[in-house]
mmCIF file of C-alpha atoms and ligand atoms in Angstrom:
data_model
loop_
_atom_site.group_PDB
_atom_site.id
_atom_site.type_symbol
_atom_site.label_atom_id
_atom_site.label_comp_id
_atom_site.label_asym_id
_atom_site.label_seq_id
_atom_site.Cartn_x
_atom_site.Cartn_y
_atom_site.Cartn_z
ATOM 1 C CA MET A 1 9.629 11.465 3.050
ATOM 2 C CA ARG A 2 13.155 11.941 4.436
ATOM 3 C CA VAL A 3 14.193 9.241 6.825
ATOM 4 C CA LYS A 4 16.738 9.866 9.585
ATOM 5 C CA THR A 5 19.632 7.428 9.298
ATOM 6 C CA ALA A 6 19.832 6.734 13.044
ATOM 7 C CA CYS A 7 16.075 6.038 13.251
ATOM 8 C CA LEU A 8 16.234 3.652 10.309
ATOM 9 C CA LYS A 9 19.209 1.797 11.811
ATOM 10 C CA HIS A 10 17.315 1.402 15.081
ATOM 11 C CA PHE A 11 14.206 0.213 13.209
ATOM 12 C CA LEU A 12 16.128 -2.370 11.141
ATOM 13 C CA ASN A 13 17.842 -3.805 14.240
ATOM 14 C CA GLY A 14 14.417 -4.146 15.852
ATOM 15 C CA LEU A 15 13.067 -5.815 12.722
ATOM 16 C CA VAL A 16 15.856 -8.427 12.840
ATOM 17 C CA ASP A 17 14.900 -9.272 16.444
ATOM 18 C CA GLU A 18 11.186 -9.290 15.667
ATOM 19 C CA ILE A 19 11.623 -11.683 12.730
ATOM 20 C CA ALA A 20 13.825 -14.026 14.779
ATOM 21 C CA ALA A 21 11.198 -14.034 17.530
ATOM 22 C CA ARG A 22 8.392 -14.883 15.073
ATOM 23 C CA GLY A 23 10.261 -18.020 13.999
ATOM 24 C CA ASP A 24 7.967 -18.403 10.961
ATOM 25 C CA TRP A 25 10.522 -18.827 8.185
ATOM 26 C CA GLY A 26 8.700 -20.626 5.322
ATOM 27 C CA GLU A 27 10.178 -23.442 3.225
ATOM 28 C CA VAL A 28 13.430 -23.273 1.262
ATOM 29 C CA ALA A 29 13.305 -24.112 -2.460
ATOM 30 C CA ASP A 30 13.983 -27.845 -2.631
ATOM 31 C CA TYR A 31 13.875 -28.416 -6.398
ATOM 32 C CA ILE A 32 17.445 -27.066 -6.592
ATOM 33 C CA PRO A 33 19.390 -29.410 -4.232
ATOM 34 C CA GLU A 34 22.063 -26.810 -3.342
ATOM 35 C CA LEU A 35 19.351 -24.354 -2.206
ATOM 36 C CA ALA A 36 17.618 -27.063 -0.162
ATOM 37 C CA LYS A 37 20.735 -27.195 2.051
ATOM 38 C CA VAL A 38 20.408 -23.548 3.172
ATOM 39 C CA ASP A 39 19.210 -22.916 6.752
ATOM 40 C CA PRO A 40 15.865 -21.061 6.458
ATOM 41 C CA ALA A 41 16.259 -19.315 9.832
ATOM 42 C CA GLN A 42 18.274 -16.374 8.469
ATOM 43 C CA PHE A 43 17.465 -12.757 7.692
ATOM 44 C CA GLY A 44 19.524 -9.868 6.396
ATOM 45 C CA VAL A 45 18.664 -6.377 5.173
ATOM 46 C CA SER A 46 20.514 -3.466 3.639
ATOM 47 C CA VAL A 47 19.285 -0.051 2.517
ATOM 48 C CA SER A 48 21.205 2.352 0.260
ATOM 49 C CA LEU A 49 19.896 5.890 0.715
ATOM 50 C CA ALA A 50 19.872 8.903 -1.615
ATOM 51 C CA ASP A 51 22.453 10.717 0.547
ATOM 52 C CA GLY A 52 24.989 7.954 -0.160
ATOM 53 C CA THR A 53 24.738 6.210 3.208
ATOM 54 C CA GLN A 54 24.064 2.498 3.557
ATOM 55 C CA ILE A 55 22.425 0.931 6.577
ATOM 56 C CA SER A 56 22.403 -2.816 7.197
ATOM 57 C CA ALA A 57 21.225 -5.246 9.851
ATOM 58 C CA GLY A 58 21.141 -9.002 10.453
ATOM 59 C CA ALA A 59 22.961 -11.375 8.097
ATOM 60 C CA SER A 60 23.878 -8.554 5.728
ATOM 61 C CA ALA A 61 27.328 -9.902 4.800
ATOM 62 C CA GLU A 62 26.111 -13.445 4.031
ATOM 63 C CA ARG A 63 26.243 -14.445 0.353
ATOM 64 C CA PHE A 64 23.112 -15.985 -1.130
ATOM 65 C CA SER A 65 21.999 -17.138 -4.578
ATOM 66 C CA ILE A 66 20.244 -14.197 -6.266
ATOM 67 C CA GLN A 67 18.398 -16.531 -8.693
ATOM 68 C CA SER A 68 15.590 -14.632 -10.474
ATOM 69 C CA ILE A 69 16.763 -11.220 -9.263
ATOM 70 C CA SER A 70 19.440 -11.659 -11.957
ATOM 71 C CA LYS A 71 16.653 -11.365 -14.561
ATOM 72 C CA VAL A 72 16.385 -7.608 -13.954
ATOM 73 C CA PHE A 73 20.079 -7.121 -14.677
ATOM 74 C CA THR A 74 20.103 -9.417 -17.721
ATOM 75 C CA LEU A 75 17.194 -7.437 -19.117
ATOM 76 C CA ALA A 76 19.084 -4.189 -18.447
ATOM 77 C CA CYS A 77 22.037 -5.574 -20.460
ATOM 78 C CA VAL A 78 19.777 -6.731 -23.318
ATOM 79 C CA LEU A 79 17.981 -3.356 -23.463
ATOM 80 C CA GLY A 80 21.380 -1.667 -23.606
ATOM 81 C CA ARG A 81 22.591 -3.997 -26.356
ATOM 82 C CA ASN A 82 19.522 -4.427 -28.606
ATOM 83 C CA GLY A 83 17.181 -1.656 -27.472
ATOM 84 C CA GLU A 84 13.495 -2.351 -27.909
ATOM 85 C CA GLN A 85 13.904 -5.402 -30.177
ATOM 86 C CA ILE A 86 13.412 -7.806 -27.293
ATOM 87 C CA TRP A 87 9.707 -6.891 -27.103
ATOM 88 C CA THR A 88 9.032 -8.690 -30.384
ATOM 89 C CA ARG A 89 9.913 -11.924 -28.525
ATOM 90 C CA VAL A 90 8.543 -11.377 -25.021
ATOM 91 C CA GLY A 91 5.558 -9.484 -23.576
ATOM 92 C CA ARG A 92 5.140 -6.994 -20.732
ATOM 93 C CA GLU A 93 2.046 -8.319 -18.974
ATOM 94 C CA PRO A 94 1.729 -10.042 -15.600
ATOM 95 C CA SER A 95 1.261 -13.764 -16.053
ATOM 96 C CA GLY A 96 -0.888 -14.681 -13.057
ATOM 97 C CA THR A 97 0.842 -18.063 -13.140
ATOM 98 C CA ARG A 98 3.759 -19.616 -11.275
ATOM 99 C CA PHE A 99 7.263 -18.568 -12.278
ATOM 100 C CA ASP A 100 7.933 -21.896 -13.994
ATOM 101 C CA SER A 101 4.511 -22.406 -15.612
ATOM 102 C CA ILE A 102 4.269 -23.681 -19.185
ATOM 103 C CA LEU A 103 0.496 -23.072 -19.452
ATOM 104 C CA LEU A 104 0.384 -19.709 -21.246
ATOM 105 C CA LEU A 105 3.282 -20.549 -23.502
ATOM 106 C CA GLU A 106 1.162 -22.942 -25.552
ATOM 107 C CA GLN A 107 -1.888 -20.659 -25.597
ATOM 108 C CA GLU A 108 0.227 -17.682 -26.668
ATOM 109 C CA LYS A 109 2.295 -19.542 -29.245
ATOM 110 C CA GLY A 110 5.691 -19.413 -27.599
ATOM 111 C CA ARG A 111 5.787 -15.695 -26.707
ATOM 112 C CA PRO A 112 6.235 -15.509 -22.919
ATOM 113 C CA ARG A 113 4.112 -13.002 -21.020
ATOM 114 C CA ASN A 114 7.031 -11.107 -19.463
ATOM 115 C CA PRO A 115 10.820 -11.240 -19.009
ATOM 116 C CA PHE A 116 10.669 -12.222 -15.317
ATOM 117 C CA ILE A 117 8.870 -15.569 -15.508
ATOM 118 C CA ASN A 118 11.283 -18.366 -16.410
ATOM 119 C CA ALA A 119 10.112 -18.689 -20.038
ATOM 120 C CA GLY A 120 10.594 -14.939 -20.606
ATOM 121 C CA ALA A 121 13.963 -14.925 -18.857
ATOM 122 C CA LEU A 122 15.152 -17.778 -21.082
ATOM 123 C CA VAL A 123 14.307 -15.604 -24.115
ATOM 124 C CA THR A 124 16.157 -12.615 -22.626
ATOM 125 C CA THR A 125 19.212 -14.755 -21.865
ATOM 126 C CA ASP A 126 19.021 -16.191 -25.391
ATOM 127 C CA ALA A 127 19.085 -12.609 -26.756
ATOM 128 C CA LEU A 128 22.097 -11.745 -24.586
ATOM 129 C CA LEU A 129 23.848 -14.803 -25.959
ATOM 130 C CA ALA A 130 23.421 -13.821 -29.631
ATOM 131 C CA HIS A 131 26.597 -14.556 -31.645
ATOM 132 C CA ARG A 132 28.868 -15.086 -28.661
ATOM 133 C CA ALA A 133 29.983 -17.630 -26.091
ATOM 134 C CA PRO A 134 28.088 -18.151 -22.800
ATOM 135 C CA LYS A 135 31.117 -16.957 -20.803
ATOM 136 C CA ASP A 136 31.056 -13.609 -22.635
ATOM 137 C CA ALA A 137 27.318 -13.120 -22.030
ATOM 138 C CA LEU A 138 27.779 -14.014 -18.349
ATOM 139 C CA SER A 139 30.764 -11.674 -18.105
ATOM 140 C CA GLU A 140 28.554 -8.821 -19.296
ATOM 141 C CA VAL A 141 25.935 -9.463 -16.573
ATOM 142 C CA LEU A 142 28.671 -9.760 -13.915
ATOM 143 C CA ALA A 143 30.377 -6.608 -15.183
ATOM 144 C CA PHE A 144 27.081 -4.716 -15.005
ATOM 145 C CA LEU A 145 26.444 -5.893 -11.426
ATOM 146 C CA ARG A 146 30.016 -5.129 -10.329
ATOM 147 C CA ALA A 147 29.864 -1.649 -11.876
ATOM 148 C CA ALA A 148 26.430 -0.970 -10.344
ATOM 149 C CA ALA A 149 27.525 -2.161 -6.891
ATOM 150 C CA GLU A 150 31.033 -0.667 -7.282
ATOM 151 C CA ASP A 151 32.341 -3.975 -5.993
ATOM 152 C CA ASP A 152 34.309 -6.542 -8.016
ATOM 153 C CA ASP A 153 33.803 -9.314 -5.480
ATOM 154 C CA ILE A 154 30.632 -10.655 -7.139
ATOM 155 C CA HIS A 155 30.810 -14.164 -8.620
ATOM 156 C CA ILE A 156 28.884 -17.213 -9.811
ATOM 157 C CA ASP A 157 28.600 -20.242 -7.502
ATOM 158 C CA PRO A 158 29.281 -23.150 -9.887
ATOM 159 C CA ALA A 159 27.846 -25.706 -7.419
ATOM 160 C CA VAL A 160 24.421 -24.004 -7.572
ATOM 161 C CA ALA A 161 24.525 -23.797 -11.384
ATOM 162 C CA GLU A 162 25.448 -27.495 -11.662
ATOM 163 C CA SER A 163 22.807 -28.440 -9.130
ATOM 164 C CA GLU A 164 20.087 -26.709 -11.133
ATOM 165 C CA ALA A 165 21.401 -28.140 -14.411
ATOM 166 C CA ARG A 166 20.920 -31.622 -12.920
ATOM 167 C CA THR A 167 17.334 -31.055 -11.746
ATOM 168 C CA GLY A 168 15.949 -28.156 -13.815
ATOM 169 C CA PHE A 169 13.646 -30.336 -15.914
ATOM 170 C CA ARG A 170 10.896 -27.722 -16.105
ATOM 171 C CA ASN A 171 13.292 -25.162 -17.512
ATOM 172 C CA VAL A 172 14.480 -27.750 -20.043
ATOM 173 C CA ALA A 173 10.834 -28.242 -21.059
ATOM 174 C CA LEU A 174 10.278 -24.477 -21.347
ATOM 175 C CA ALA A 175 13.419 -24.022 -23.455
ATOM 176 C CA ASN A 176 12.436 -26.822 -25.826
ATOM 177 C CA TYR A 177 8.949 -25.398 -26.102
ATOM 178 C CA LEU A 178 10.329 -21.959 -26.964
ATOM 179 C CA LYS A 179 12.617 -23.547 -29.531
ATOM 180 C CA SER A 180 9.677 -25.317 -31.185
ATOM 181 C CA TYR A 181 8.119 -21.876 -31.741
ATOM 182 C CA ASP A 182 11.418 -20.504 -33.053
ATOM 183 C CA ASN A 183 11.674 -18.159 -30.089
ATOM 184 C CA LEU A 184 15.057 -19.488 -29.020
ATOM 185 C CA HIS A 185 17.891 -18.711 -31.426
ATOM 186 C CA ASN A 186 20.614 -20.767 -29.742
ATOM 187 C CA PRO A 187 20.587 -24.503 -29.014
ATOM 188 C CA PRO A 188 18.382 -24.983 -25.881
ATOM 189 C CA GLU A 189 21.248 -26.496 -23.879
ATOM 190 C CA LEU A 190 23.417 -23.425 -24.494
ATOM 191 C CA THR A 191 20.728 -20.969 -23.401
ATOM 192 C CA LEU A 192 19.831 -23.154 -20.399
ATOM 193 C CA GLY A 193 23.458 -23.421 -19.270
ATOM 194 C CA THR A 194 23.853 -19.644 -19.456
ATOM 195 C CA TYR A 195 20.550 -19.119 -17.611
ATOM 196 C CA PHE A 196 21.466 -21.534 -14.794
ATOM 197 C CA HIS A 197 24.811 -19.750 -14.306
ATOM 198 C CA GLN A 198 23.209 -16.302 -14.349
ATOM 199 C CA CYS A 199 20.750 -17.454 -11.647
ATOM 200 C CA ALA A 200 23.683 -18.832 -9.607
ATOM 201 C CA ILE A 201 25.291 -15.415 -9.086
ATOM 202 C CA GLU A 202 25.769 -14.939 -5.358
ATOM 203 C CA MET A 203 25.705 -11.632 -3.532
ATOM 204 C CA THR A 204 25.180 -10.169 -0.087
ATOM 205 C CA VAL A 205 22.232 -7.861 0.607
ATOM 206 C CA GLU A 206 24.793 -5.056 0.955
ATOM 207 C CA GLN A 207 26.064 -5.650 -2.586
ATOM 208 C CA LEU A 208 22.544 -6.072 -3.953
ATOM 209 C CA ALA A 209 21.244 -2.854 -2.363
ATOM 210 C CA ARG A 210 24.207 -0.977 -3.859
ATOM 211 C CA ALA A 211 23.591 -2.533 -7.295
ATOM 212 C CA GLY A 212 19.922 -1.491 -7.069
ATOM 213 C CA ARG A 213 20.948 2.181 -6.796
ATOM 214 C CA VAL A 214 21.120 2.348 -10.613
ATOM 215 C CA ILE A 215 17.474 1.222 -10.840
ATOM 216 C CA ALA A 216 16.461 3.631 -8.068
ATOM 217 C CA GLN A 217 18.473 6.327 -9.905
ATOM 218 C CA LEU A 218 20.065 7.499 -6.669
ATOM 219 C CA PRO A 219 22.348 10.558 -7.025
ATOM 220 C CA ASP A 220 25.535 8.604 -6.166
ATOM 221 C CA ALA A 221 24.759 5.645 -8.460
ATOM 222 C CA PRO A 222 27.145 4.970 -11.355
ATOM 223 C CA GLN A 223 25.696 6.296 -14.613
ATOM 224 C CA ILE A 224 25.202 2.975 -16.389
ATOM 225 C CA LEU A 225 21.414 2.930 -16.833
ATOM 226 C CA SER A 226 19.356 5.685 -18.444
ATOM 227 C CA PRO A 227 16.445 7.163 -16.448
ATOM 228 C CA GLU A 228 14.052 5.879 -19.118
ATOM 229 C CA LYS A 229 15.309 2.279 -18.839
ATOM 230 C CA ALA A 230 15.231 2.485 -15.036
ATOM 231 C CA ARG A 231 11.591 3.629 -15.178
ATOM 232 C CA ARG A 232 10.720 0.679 -17.368
ATOM 233 C CA LEU A 233 12.522 -1.855 -15.193
ATOM 234 C CA ASN A 234 10.625 -0.462 -12.210
ATOM 235 C CA ALA A 235 7.304 -0.799 -14.048
ATOM 236 C CA LEU A 236 8.042 -4.431 -14.888
ATOM 237 C CA MET A 237 9.222 -5.175 -11.350
ATOM 238 C CA MET A 238 6.006 -3.737 -9.976
ATOM 239 C CA THR A 239 3.704 -5.653 -12.335
ATOM 240 C CA CYS A 240 5.645 -8.909 -12.818
ATOM 241 C CA GLY A 241 8.459 -9.074 -10.236
ATOM 242 C CA HIS A 242 6.683 -11.521 -7.911
ATOM 243 C CA TYR A 243 4.909 -13.742 -10.484
ATOM 244 C CA ASP A 244 1.369 -14.628 -9.327
ATOM 245 C CA GLY A 245 2.146 -12.835 -6.057
ATOM 246 C CA SER A 246 2.853 -9.484 -7.804
ATOM 247 C CA GLY A 247 -0.509 -7.909 -6.975
ATOM 248 C CA ASP A 248 -0.188 -8.890 -3.342
ATOM 249 C CA PHE A 249 3.358 -7.463 -3.133
ATOM 250 C CA ALA A 250 2.219 -4.170 -4.754
ATOM 251 C CA PHE A 251 -0.711 -3.974 -2.348
ATOM 252 C CA ARG A 252 1.332 -4.701 0.763
ATOM 253 C CA VAL A 253 4.606 -2.933 -0.068
ATOM 254 C CA GLY A 254 3.682 -0.325 -2.700
ATOM 255 C CA LEU A 255 7.142 -0.418 -4.283
ATOM 256 C CA PRO A 256 8.620 -2.282 -7.291
ATOM 257 C CA GLY A 257 10.401 -5.459 -6.256
ATOM 258 C CA LYS A 258 12.041 -8.532 -7.735
ATOM 259 C CA SER A 259 12.318 -11.800 -5.872
ATOM 260 C CA GLY A 260 14.379 -14.946 -6.345
ATOM 261 C CA VAL A 261 13.928 -18.493 -5.017
ATOM 262 C CA GLY A 262 17.176 -18.055 -3.069
ATOM 263 C CA GLY A 263 15.075 -15.859 -0.757
ATOM 264 C CA GLY A 264 16.339 -12.453 -1.849
ATOM 265 C CA ILE A 265 14.187 -9.475 -2.824
ATOM 266 C CA LEU A 266 15.398 -6.217 -4.360
ATOM 267 C CA VAL A 267 12.960 -3.396 -3.605
ATOM 268 C CA ILE A 268 13.203 0.024 -5.233
ATOM 269 C CA ALA A 269 11.946 3.326 -3.835
ATOM 270 C CA PRO A 270 12.658 5.445 -6.941
ATOM 271 C CA GLY A 271 14.853 8.453 -6.164
ATOM 272 C CA ARG A 272 14.923 7.574 -2.468
ATOM 273 C CA ALA A 273 16.440 4.200 -1.735
ATOM 274 C CA SER A 274 17.435 0.741 -2.894
ATOM 275 C CA ILE A 275 16.546 -1.992 -0.412
ATOM 276 C CA ALA A 276 17.713 -5.610 -0.398
ATOM 277 C CA VAL A 277 16.274 -8.209 1.961
ATOM 278 C CA TRP A 278 17.103 -11.890 2.258
ATOM 279 C CA SER A 279 15.509 -14.768 4.095
ATOM 280 C CA PRO A 280 15.686 -18.175 2.365
ATOM 281 C CA GLY A 281 12.271 -19.563 3.395
ATOM 282 C CA LEU A 282 9.589 -19.007 0.759
ATOM 283 C CA ASN A 283 5.820 -18.433 0.689
ATOM 284 C CA LEU A 284 3.299 -20.201 -1.565
ATOM 285 C CA TYR A 285 4.269 -18.076 -4.582
ATOM 286 C CA GLY A 286 7.964 -18.925 -4.270
ATOM 287 C CA ASN A 287 8.829 -15.489 -2.856
ATOM 288 C CA SER A 288 10.689 -14.947 0.439
ATOM 289 C CA LEU A 289 8.194 -15.140 3.301
ATOM 290 C CA MET A 290 10.080 -12.988 5.807
ATOM 291 C CA GLY A 291 11.645 -10.883 3.038
ATOM 292 C CA THR A 292 8.168 -9.824 1.915
ATOM 293 C CA TYR A 293 7.154 -9.158 5.517
ATOM 294 C CA ALA A 294 10.285 -7.062 6.057
ATOM 295 C CA ALA A 295 9.711 -5.069 2.852
ATOM 296 C CA GLU A 296 6.168 -4.322 3.997
ATOM 297 C CA ARG A 297 7.352 -3.174 7.433
ATOM 298 C CA ILE A 298 10.132 -0.996 5.961
ATOM 299 C CA ALA A 299 7.732 0.655 3.480
ATOM 300 C CA ARG A 300 5.295 1.408 6.267
ATOM 301 C CA PHE A 301 8.005 2.757 8.600
ATOM 302 C CA THR A 302 9.573 5.030 5.985
ATOM 303 C CA GLY A 303 6.357 6.018 4.205
ATOM 304 C CA TRP A 304 7.992 5.174 0.863
ATOM 305 C CA SER A 305 5.465 4.233 -1.813
ATOM 306 C CA VAL A 306 5.096 4.868 -5.536
ATOM 307 C CA PHE A 307 1.387 5.399 -4.871
ATOM 308 C CA GLY A 308 1.790 8.685 -2.970
HETATM 309 N N1 LIG B 1 16.779 -20.607 -11.334
HETATM 310 C C1 LIG B 1 15.416 -20.619 -10.863
HETATM 311 C C2 LIG B 1 14.530 -21.401 -11.814
HETATM 312 O O1 LIG B 1 14.695 -21.288 -12.968
HETATM 313 C C3 LIG B 1 14.917 -19.203 -10.753
HETATM 314 C C4 LIG B 1 13.478 -19.120 -10.305
HETATM 315 C C5 LIG B 1 13.218 -18.026 -9.321
HETATM 316 O O2 LIG B 1 14.117 -17.487 -8.704
HETATM 317 N N2 LIG B 1 11.951 -17.740 -9.118
HETATM 318 O O3 LIG B 1 13.686 -22.132 -11.422
#
């Protein structure tokens, strides 16, 4: 369905007002102290369309911590670097467990279910780190994001990375567990440090929507991701992008999406649009409460769905 730019702009402005009026923001992530400081009563949205236009509303120029949304871009880098090899170390199935769960890791002998839960993302980051320094691996992820967004003003917030390094005990446990099964090739502290910094990349929804154009394969997107890889990232986002809330997101929104505990969600309407929403308060699954609501409303308004 083609969506008129003026109508969409009007709709998004209305959505900003509607969300503010609801006043039901959810809880910010408090296990990372820097994220606990963020005011939950914020919402921003940006949509990059196939005709090259970009429409934004609300707090669209506010930088936020992309957290687990970075996992999509790290995976894109690893697929570009090592091709299919990564699948010997990590699966492609939804986990049905929380993003930081250790449960399945023991049952499945150290092979994480998918690259978007924390255990799987640690393996992907470990693969990106192979034979080089953390700063070089991080530079590759940043370079990919900057090229995708066509914007060099994308950086890591060191305060968020340090904050998580101080309190990320579950991730330390997951990394050690992976190491005990030989599914971490670097020292756990090196992989963890790289992972915490990758999660601490900060972006605006405008930058994130533009970066998502490569996954949506929009005509004006830089040619840095093959159509085949984009299709696969979309499949994983649809099945695993919201952890144990992935089925609910697919049901309500009908589009692939990836969330982060900073409150951002990247939603892809393949061939049509790349949508980024941000609201820092989370739902029970650790996904943005108002971000999910907004994605659902946008999908319904535009008629975009991968299910016809
Ligand atoms: N850095 C966060 C963590 O490891 C990312 C989790 C998320 O965004 N769901 O806990």
